[in-house]
Short mmCIF file of C-alpha atoms and ligand atoms in Angstrom, two decimals:
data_model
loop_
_atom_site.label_atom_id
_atom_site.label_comp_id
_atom_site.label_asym_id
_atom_site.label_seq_id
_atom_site.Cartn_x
_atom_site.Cartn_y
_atom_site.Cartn_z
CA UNK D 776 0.00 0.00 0.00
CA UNK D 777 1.13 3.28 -1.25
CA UNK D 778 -0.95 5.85 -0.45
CA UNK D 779 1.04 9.11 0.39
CA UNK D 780 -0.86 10.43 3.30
CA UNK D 781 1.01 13.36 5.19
CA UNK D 782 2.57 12.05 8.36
CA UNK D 783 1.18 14.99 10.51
CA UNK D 784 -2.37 13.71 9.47
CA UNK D 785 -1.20 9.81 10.86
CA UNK D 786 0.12 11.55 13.65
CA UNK D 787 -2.96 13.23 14.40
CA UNK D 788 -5.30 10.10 14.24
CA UNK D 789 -2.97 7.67 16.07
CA UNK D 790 -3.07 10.27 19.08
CA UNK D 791 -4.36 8.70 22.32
CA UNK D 792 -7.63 10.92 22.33
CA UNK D 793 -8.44 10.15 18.68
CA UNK D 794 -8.29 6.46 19.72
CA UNK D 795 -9.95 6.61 22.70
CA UNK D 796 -12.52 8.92 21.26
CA UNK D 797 -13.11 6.20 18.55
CA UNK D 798 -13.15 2.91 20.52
CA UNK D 799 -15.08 4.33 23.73
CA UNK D 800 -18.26 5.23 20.40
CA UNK D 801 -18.42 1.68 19.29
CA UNK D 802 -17.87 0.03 22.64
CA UNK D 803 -20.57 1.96 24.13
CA UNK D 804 -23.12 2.25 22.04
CA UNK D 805 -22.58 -1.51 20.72
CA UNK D 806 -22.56 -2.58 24.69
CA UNK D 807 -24.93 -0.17 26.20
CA UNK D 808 -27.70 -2.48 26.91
CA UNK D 809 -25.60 -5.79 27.68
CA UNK D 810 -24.02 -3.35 31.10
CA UNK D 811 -25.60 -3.90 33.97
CA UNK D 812 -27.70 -0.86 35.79
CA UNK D 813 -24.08 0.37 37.62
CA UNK D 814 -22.07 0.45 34.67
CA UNK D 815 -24.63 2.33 32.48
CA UNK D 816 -24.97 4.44 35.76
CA UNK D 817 -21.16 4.99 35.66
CA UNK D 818 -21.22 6.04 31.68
CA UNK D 819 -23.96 8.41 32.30
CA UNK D 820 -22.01 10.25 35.05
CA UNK D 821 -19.15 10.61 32.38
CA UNK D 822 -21.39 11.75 29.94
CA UNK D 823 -20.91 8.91 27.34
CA UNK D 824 -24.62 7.67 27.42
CA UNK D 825 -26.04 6.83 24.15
CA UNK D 826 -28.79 7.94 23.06
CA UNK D 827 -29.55 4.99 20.59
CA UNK D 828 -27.82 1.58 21.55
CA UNK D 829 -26.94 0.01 18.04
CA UNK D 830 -27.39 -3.55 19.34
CA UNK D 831 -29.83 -4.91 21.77
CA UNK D 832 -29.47 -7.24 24.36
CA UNK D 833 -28.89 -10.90 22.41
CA UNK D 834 -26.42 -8.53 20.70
CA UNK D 835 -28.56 -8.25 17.34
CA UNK D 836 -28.62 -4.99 15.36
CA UNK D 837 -31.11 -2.41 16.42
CA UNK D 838 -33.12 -1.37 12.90
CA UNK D 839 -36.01 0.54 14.07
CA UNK D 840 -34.19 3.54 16.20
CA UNK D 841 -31.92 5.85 13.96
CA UNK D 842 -28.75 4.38 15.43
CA UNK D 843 -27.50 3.78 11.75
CA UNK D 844 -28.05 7.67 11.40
CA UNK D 845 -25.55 8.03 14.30
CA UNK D 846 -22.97 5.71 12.31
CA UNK D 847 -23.07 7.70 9.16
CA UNK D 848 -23.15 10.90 10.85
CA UNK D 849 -20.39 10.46 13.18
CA UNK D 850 -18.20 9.00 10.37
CA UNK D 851 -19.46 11.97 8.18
CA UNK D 852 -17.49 14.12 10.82
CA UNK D 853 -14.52 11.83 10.91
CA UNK D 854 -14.42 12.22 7.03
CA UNK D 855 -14.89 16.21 7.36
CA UNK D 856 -12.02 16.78 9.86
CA UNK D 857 -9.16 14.57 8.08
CA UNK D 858 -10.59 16.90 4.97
CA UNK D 859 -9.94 19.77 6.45
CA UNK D 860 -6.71 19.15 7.81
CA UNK D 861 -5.68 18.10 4.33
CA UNK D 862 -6.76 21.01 2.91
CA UNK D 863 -4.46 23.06 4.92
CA UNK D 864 -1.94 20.86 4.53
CA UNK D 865 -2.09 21.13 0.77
CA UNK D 866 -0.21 18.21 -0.01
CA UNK D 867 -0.42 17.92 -4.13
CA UNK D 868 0.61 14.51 -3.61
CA UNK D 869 -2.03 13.56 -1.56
CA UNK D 870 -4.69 16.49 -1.55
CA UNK D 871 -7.77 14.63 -0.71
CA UNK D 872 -9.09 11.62 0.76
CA UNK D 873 -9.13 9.00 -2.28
CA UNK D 874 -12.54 7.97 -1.76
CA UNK D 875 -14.03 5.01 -3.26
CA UNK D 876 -16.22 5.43 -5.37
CA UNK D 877 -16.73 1.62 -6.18
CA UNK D 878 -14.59 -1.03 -4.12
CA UNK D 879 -11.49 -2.18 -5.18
CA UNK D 880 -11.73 -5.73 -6.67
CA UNK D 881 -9.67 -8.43 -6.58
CA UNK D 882 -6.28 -7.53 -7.86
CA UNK D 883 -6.38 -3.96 -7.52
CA UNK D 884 -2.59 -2.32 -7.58
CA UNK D 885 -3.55 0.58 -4.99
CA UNK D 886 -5.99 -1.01 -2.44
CA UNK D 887 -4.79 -4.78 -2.65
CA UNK D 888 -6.29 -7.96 0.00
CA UNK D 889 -3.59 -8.52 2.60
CA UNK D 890 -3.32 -12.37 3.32
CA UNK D 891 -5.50 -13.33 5.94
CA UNK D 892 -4.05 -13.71 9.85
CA UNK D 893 -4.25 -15.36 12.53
CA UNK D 894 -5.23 -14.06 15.85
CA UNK D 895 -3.62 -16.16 18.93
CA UNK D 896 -5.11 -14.49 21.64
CA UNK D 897 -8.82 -14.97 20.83
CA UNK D 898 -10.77 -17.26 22.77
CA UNK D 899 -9.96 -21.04 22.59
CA UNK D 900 -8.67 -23.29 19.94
CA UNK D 901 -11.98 -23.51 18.40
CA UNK D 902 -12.53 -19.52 18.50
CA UNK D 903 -9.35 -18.94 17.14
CA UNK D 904 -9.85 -21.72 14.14
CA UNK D 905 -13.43 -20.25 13.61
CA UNK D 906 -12.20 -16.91 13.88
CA UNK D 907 -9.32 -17.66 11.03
CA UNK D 908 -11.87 -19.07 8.76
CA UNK D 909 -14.31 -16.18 8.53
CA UNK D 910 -11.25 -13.74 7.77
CA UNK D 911 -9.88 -15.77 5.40
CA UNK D 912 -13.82 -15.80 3.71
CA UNK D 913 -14.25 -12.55 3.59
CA UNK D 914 -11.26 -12.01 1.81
CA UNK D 915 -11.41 -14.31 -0.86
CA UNK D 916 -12.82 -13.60 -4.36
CA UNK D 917 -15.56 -15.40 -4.11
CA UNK D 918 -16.84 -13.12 -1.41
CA UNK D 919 -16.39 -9.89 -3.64
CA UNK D 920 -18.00 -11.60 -6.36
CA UNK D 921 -20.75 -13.33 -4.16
CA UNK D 922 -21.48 -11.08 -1.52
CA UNK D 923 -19.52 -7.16 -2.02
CA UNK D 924 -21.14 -6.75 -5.74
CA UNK D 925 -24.44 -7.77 -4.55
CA UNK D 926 -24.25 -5.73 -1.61
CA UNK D 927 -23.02 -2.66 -3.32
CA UNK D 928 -25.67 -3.47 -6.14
CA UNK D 929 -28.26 -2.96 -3.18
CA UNK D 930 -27.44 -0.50 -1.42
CA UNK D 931 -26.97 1.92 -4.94
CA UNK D 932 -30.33 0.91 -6.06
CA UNK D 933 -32.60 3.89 -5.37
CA UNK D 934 -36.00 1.13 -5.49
CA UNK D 935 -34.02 -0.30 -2.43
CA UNK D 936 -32.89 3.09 -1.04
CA UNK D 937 -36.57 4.12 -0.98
CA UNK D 938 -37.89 1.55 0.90
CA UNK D 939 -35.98 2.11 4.17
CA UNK D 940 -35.30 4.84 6.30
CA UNK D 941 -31.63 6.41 6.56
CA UNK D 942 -31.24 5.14 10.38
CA UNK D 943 -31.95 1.45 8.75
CA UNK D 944 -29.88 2.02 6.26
CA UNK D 945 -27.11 2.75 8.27
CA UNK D 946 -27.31 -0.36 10.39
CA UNK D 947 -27.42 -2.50 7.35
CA UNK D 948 -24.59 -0.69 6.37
CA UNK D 949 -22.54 -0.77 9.25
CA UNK D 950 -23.17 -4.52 10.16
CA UNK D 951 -22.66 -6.08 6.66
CA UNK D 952 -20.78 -4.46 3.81
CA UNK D 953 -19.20 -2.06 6.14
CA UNK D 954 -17.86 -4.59 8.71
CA UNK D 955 -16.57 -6.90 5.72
CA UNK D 956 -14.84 -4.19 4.17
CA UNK D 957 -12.71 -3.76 7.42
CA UNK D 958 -11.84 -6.76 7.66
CA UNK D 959 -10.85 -7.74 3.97
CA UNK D 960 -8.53 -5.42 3.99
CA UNK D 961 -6.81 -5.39 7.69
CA UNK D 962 -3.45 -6.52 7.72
CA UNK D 963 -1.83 -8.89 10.05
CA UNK D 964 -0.85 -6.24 12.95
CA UNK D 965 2.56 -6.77 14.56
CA UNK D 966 1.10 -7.73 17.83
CA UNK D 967 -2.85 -7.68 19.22
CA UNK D 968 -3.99 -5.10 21.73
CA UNK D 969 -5.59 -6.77 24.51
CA UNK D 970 -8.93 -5.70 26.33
CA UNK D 971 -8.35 -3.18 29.08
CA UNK D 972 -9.18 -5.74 32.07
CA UNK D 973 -7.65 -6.37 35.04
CA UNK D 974 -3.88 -8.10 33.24
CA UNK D 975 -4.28 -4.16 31.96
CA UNK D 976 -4.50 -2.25 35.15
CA UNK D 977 -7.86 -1.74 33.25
CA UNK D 978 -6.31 0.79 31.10
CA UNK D 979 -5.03 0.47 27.30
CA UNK D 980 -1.45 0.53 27.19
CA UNK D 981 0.25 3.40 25.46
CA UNK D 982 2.58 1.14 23.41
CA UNK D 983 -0.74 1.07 21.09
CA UNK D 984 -0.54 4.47 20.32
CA UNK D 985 2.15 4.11 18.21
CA UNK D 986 1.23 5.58 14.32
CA UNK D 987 2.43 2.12 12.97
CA UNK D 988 -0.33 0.77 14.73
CA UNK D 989 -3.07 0.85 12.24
CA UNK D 990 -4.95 -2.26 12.57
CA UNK D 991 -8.19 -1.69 9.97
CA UNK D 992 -9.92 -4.52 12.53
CA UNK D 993 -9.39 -2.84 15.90
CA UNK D 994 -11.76 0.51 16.45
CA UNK D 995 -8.94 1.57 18.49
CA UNK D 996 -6.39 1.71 15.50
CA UNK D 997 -8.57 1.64 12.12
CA UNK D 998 -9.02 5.49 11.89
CA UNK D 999 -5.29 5.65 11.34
CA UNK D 1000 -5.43 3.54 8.56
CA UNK D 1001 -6.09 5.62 5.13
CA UNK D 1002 -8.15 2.76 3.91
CA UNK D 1003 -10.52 3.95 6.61
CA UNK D 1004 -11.08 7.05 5.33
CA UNK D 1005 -11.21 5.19 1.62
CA UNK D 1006 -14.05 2.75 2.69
CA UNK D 1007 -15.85 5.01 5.27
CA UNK D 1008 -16.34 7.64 2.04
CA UNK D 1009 -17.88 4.82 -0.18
CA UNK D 1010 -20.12 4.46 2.75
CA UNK D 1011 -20.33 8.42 3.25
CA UNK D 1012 -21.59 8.35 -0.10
CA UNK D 1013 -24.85 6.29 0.35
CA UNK D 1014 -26.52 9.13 2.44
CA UNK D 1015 -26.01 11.19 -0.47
CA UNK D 1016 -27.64 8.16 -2.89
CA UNK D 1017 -30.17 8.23 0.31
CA UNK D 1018 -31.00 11.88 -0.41
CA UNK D 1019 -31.56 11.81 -4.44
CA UNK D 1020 -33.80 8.33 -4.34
CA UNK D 1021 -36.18 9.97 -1.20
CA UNK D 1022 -36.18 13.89 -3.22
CA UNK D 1023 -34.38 14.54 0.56
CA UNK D 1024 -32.25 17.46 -0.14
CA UNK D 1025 -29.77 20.30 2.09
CA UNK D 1026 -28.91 18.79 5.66
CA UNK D 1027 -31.06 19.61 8.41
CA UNK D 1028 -32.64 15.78 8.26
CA UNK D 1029 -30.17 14.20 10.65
CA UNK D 1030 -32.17 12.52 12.99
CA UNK D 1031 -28.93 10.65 14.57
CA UNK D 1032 -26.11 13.26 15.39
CA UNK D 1033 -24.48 11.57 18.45
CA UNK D 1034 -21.17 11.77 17.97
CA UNK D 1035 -19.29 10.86 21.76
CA UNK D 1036 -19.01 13.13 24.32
CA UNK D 1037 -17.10 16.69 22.86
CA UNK D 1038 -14.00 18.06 24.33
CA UNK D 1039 -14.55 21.22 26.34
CA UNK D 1040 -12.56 23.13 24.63
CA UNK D 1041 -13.43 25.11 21.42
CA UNK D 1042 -17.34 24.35 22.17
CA UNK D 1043 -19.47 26.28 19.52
CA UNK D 1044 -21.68 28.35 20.78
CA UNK D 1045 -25.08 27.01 22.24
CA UNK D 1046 -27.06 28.92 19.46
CA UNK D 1047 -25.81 28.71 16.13
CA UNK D 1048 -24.56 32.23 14.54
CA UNK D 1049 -27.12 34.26 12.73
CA UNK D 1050 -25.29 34.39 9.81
CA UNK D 1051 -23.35 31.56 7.95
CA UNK D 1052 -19.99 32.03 7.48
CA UNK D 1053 -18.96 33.46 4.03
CA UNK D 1054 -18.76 30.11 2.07
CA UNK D 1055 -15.56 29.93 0.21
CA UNK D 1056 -16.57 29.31 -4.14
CA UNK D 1057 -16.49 26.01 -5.19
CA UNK D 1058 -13.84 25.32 -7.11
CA UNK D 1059 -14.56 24.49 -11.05
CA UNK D 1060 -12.88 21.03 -12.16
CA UNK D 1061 -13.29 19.78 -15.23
CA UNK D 1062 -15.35 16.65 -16.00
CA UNK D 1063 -12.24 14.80 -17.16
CA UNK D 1064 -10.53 15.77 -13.91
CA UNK D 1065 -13.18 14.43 -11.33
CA UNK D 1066 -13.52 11.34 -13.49
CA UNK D 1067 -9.68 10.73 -13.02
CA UNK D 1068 -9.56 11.27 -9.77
CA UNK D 1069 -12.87 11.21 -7.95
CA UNK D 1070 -12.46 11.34 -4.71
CA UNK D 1071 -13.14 14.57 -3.08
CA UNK D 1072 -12.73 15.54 0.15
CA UNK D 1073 -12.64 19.18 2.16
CA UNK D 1074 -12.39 21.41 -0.56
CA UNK D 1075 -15.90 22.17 -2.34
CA UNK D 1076 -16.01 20.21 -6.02
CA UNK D 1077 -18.39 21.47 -8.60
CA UNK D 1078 -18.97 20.67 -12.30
CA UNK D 1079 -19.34 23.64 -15.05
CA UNK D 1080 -22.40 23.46 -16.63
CA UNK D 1081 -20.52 22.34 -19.31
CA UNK D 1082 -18.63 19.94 -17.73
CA UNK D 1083 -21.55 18.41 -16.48
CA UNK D 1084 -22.87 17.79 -19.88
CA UNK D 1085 -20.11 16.09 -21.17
CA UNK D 1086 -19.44 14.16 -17.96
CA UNK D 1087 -19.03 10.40 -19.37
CA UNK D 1088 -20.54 8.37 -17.58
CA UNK D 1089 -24.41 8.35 -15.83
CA UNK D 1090 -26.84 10.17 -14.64
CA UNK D 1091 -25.59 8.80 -10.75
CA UNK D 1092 -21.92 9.89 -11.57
CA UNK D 1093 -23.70 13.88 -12.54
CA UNK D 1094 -25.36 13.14 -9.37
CA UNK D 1095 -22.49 12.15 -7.39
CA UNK D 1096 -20.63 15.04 -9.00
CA UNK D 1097 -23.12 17.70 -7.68
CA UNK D 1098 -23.57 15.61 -3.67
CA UNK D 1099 -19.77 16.07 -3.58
CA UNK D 1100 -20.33 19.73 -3.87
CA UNK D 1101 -22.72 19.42 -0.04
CA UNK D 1102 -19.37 18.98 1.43
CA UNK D 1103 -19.92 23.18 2.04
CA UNK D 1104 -23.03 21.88 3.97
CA UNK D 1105 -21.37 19.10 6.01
CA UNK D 1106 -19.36 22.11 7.28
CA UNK D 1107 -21.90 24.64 7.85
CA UNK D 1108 -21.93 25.29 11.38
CA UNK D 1109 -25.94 24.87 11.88
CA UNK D 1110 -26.20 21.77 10.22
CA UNK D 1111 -23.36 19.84 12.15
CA UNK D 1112 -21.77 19.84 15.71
CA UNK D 1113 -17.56 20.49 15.13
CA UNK D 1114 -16.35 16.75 14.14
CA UNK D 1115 -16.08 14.09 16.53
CA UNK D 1116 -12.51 14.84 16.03
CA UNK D 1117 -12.46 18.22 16.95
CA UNK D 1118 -9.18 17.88 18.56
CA UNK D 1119 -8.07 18.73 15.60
CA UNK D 1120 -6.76 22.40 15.41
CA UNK D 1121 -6.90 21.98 19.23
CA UNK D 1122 -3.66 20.98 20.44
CA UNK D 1123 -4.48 22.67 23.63
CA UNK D 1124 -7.08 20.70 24.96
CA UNK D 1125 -8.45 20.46 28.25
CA UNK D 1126 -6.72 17.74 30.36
CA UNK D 1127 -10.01 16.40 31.71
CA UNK D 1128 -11.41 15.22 28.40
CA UNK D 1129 -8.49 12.53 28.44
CA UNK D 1130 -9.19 11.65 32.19
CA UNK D 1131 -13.20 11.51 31.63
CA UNK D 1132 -12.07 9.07 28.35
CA UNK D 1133 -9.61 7.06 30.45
CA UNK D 1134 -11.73 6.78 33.55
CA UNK D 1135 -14.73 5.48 30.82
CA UNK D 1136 -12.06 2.52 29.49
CA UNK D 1137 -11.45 1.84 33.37
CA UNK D 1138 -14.77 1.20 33.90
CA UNK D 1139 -15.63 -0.77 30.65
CA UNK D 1140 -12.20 -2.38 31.12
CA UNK D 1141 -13.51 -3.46 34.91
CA UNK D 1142 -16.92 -4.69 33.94
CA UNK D 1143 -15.11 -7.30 31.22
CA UNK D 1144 -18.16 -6.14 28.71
CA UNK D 1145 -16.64 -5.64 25.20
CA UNK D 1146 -17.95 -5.49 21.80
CA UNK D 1147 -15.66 -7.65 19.19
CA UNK D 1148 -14.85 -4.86 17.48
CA UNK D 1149 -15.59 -5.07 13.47
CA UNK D 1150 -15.02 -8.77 13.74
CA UNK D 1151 -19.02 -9.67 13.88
CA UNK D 1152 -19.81 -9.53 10.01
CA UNK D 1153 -23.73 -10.14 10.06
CA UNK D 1154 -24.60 -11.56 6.64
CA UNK D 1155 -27.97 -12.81 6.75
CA UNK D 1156 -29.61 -9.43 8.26
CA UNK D 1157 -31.05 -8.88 4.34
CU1 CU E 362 -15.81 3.89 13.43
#
């Protein structure tokens, strides 16, 4: 993998708050209803309750309560801060996230399947065999051809897109395509974090912040991975599909917005401004240009009229073409909180949004409840 993301931007990700940030959204919101009443009582007093639980208590997805709206939207923000950052970075070599706009089959030179690995700590001999199996599965061919095309098929197809609601959507998402995609393409990590329990001090070790540690399998680690940002935009990319088959249009429809509990510092204030910040012009690129390279990330993309016209390709790519240009209104200020992530461009943050976040893994870590990270690929919930 050669993707030349700027090291400041790895940096940034792999920092202990990022990771905590992203681990402590999954864990709780997967786990919320398998704590019992003093745990949830104990993640309330932090401030980390969520308002949807994704799964319920047997540990099945959730369809019927916009928690798949929280997924989207708090991966929408993940997507809009690394934009940003790269935008002021203004590296030409890698200017933008390179989203996908299809995924990468088998064989492809930029995004190719690492082998599949073995995890020794998991469980017992049977686990770990079981375990083994379903990686190497969803990393074979067979499963792109069998199961990723038809998936992707779906979840493009505005008859399908119109028949549920953007929360379900984003559960079906999450649990299926989204989850296999992680997996597929994780590589075998040079050592596997444990679970903060009690052989932890009930705390995650800091040798796992380390930038090289980028497992795409492990919430705690996959956000430093650029395929992350590559997979989570093909998913980013269904609300806007979402949008054009319901006639859903700006971005006031968010009815899951939950993104963690904020840092402190740099809070926006409690009533948005009257007045929307002067939106920058979007910047003209030609047809041929986007079709080259279509991933676009922080800086606003729009077609010429012209350009539009002779875009090859469909109606959906014209489409696409003109969502892409909504990034101004992921950023306008009314529409969406700052970015889970809003660390970033904070480097002096308050000291007690790392304690709240470390005293929330002690008490996860001490009630033993985890959620098995991306490893749960559900593929029988259509
Ligand atoms: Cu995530």
């Amino acid at each position: 993998m050669t993707v030349p993301v700027p090291r400041e931007v790895i940096e940034l990700m792999a920092s202990r708050e990022h990771r905590l940030h992203h681990w402590l959204w999954h864990e709780v919101r997967n786990s919320w209803l398998s704590y019992p009443d003093d745990v949830q009582q104990k993640v309330r007093d932090l401030g980390w309750e969520p308002p949807r639980p994704a799964l319920d208590e047997r540990r099945r997805p959730i369809l019927d309560n916009d928690a798949g709206e929280d997924f989207l939207f708090m991966h929408r923000q993940m997507l809009v801060d690394v934009s940003r950052m790269l935008a002021r970075i203004q590296d030409p070599r890698y200017p933008r996230v390179l989203v996908w706009t299809t995924l990468p089959p088998p064989g492809d030179p930029v995004f190719p399947v690492p082998p599949p690995w073995f995890d020794p700590e998991r469980g017992d001999e049977v686990d770990r065999r079981t375990f083994f199996e379903t990686i190497q599965r969803l990393k074979s061919d067979i499963f792109y051809e069998k199961r990723l095309v038809s998936w992707q098929r779906l979840f493009t197809d505005p008859a399908f897109l119109r028949e549920v609601t953007l929360g379900e959507l984003g559960t079906l998402i999450e649990q299926s395509i989204h989850a296999s995609m992680h997996n597929r393409w994780s590589a075998a990590p040079a050592g596997f974090r444990p679970d903060p329990g009690p052989d932890q001090g009930h705390t995650i070790d800091p040798i796992w912040d380390d930038p090289r540690y980028d497992h795409l399998a492990d919430t705690y680690a996959s956000h430093v991975n650029p395929v992350f940002w590559s997979l989570h935009g093909w998913v980013d990319d269904r609300v806007e599909d979402w949008k054009a088959a319901n006639d859903v249009y700006g971005n006031f429809f968010w009815k899951g917005t939950w993104v963690g509990k904020m840092p402190r510092v740099g809070e926006p204030p409690e009533q948005p401004p009257e007045e929307a910040p002067a939106q920058q012009p979007p910047e003209e690129v030609p047809a041929d240009d986007l079709e080259l390279q279509p991933a676009a990330g922080g800086r606003p993309v729009a077609l010429t009229e012209h350009g539009l016209r002779h875009a090859r390709g469909s109606r959906v790519a014209a489409h696409r073409a003109v969502a892409r240009t909504q990034v101004l209104g992921r950023e306008h200020p009314q529409a969406a909180p700052p970015g889970a992530h809003a660390l970033l461009g904070h480097s002096h943050h308050a000291p007690s949004d790392r304690d709240e976040m470390e005293e929330l893994v002690k008490v996860i870590g001490e009630c033993g409840i985890y959620y098995q990270g991306y490893s749960r690929v559900v593929t029988d919930i259509l």
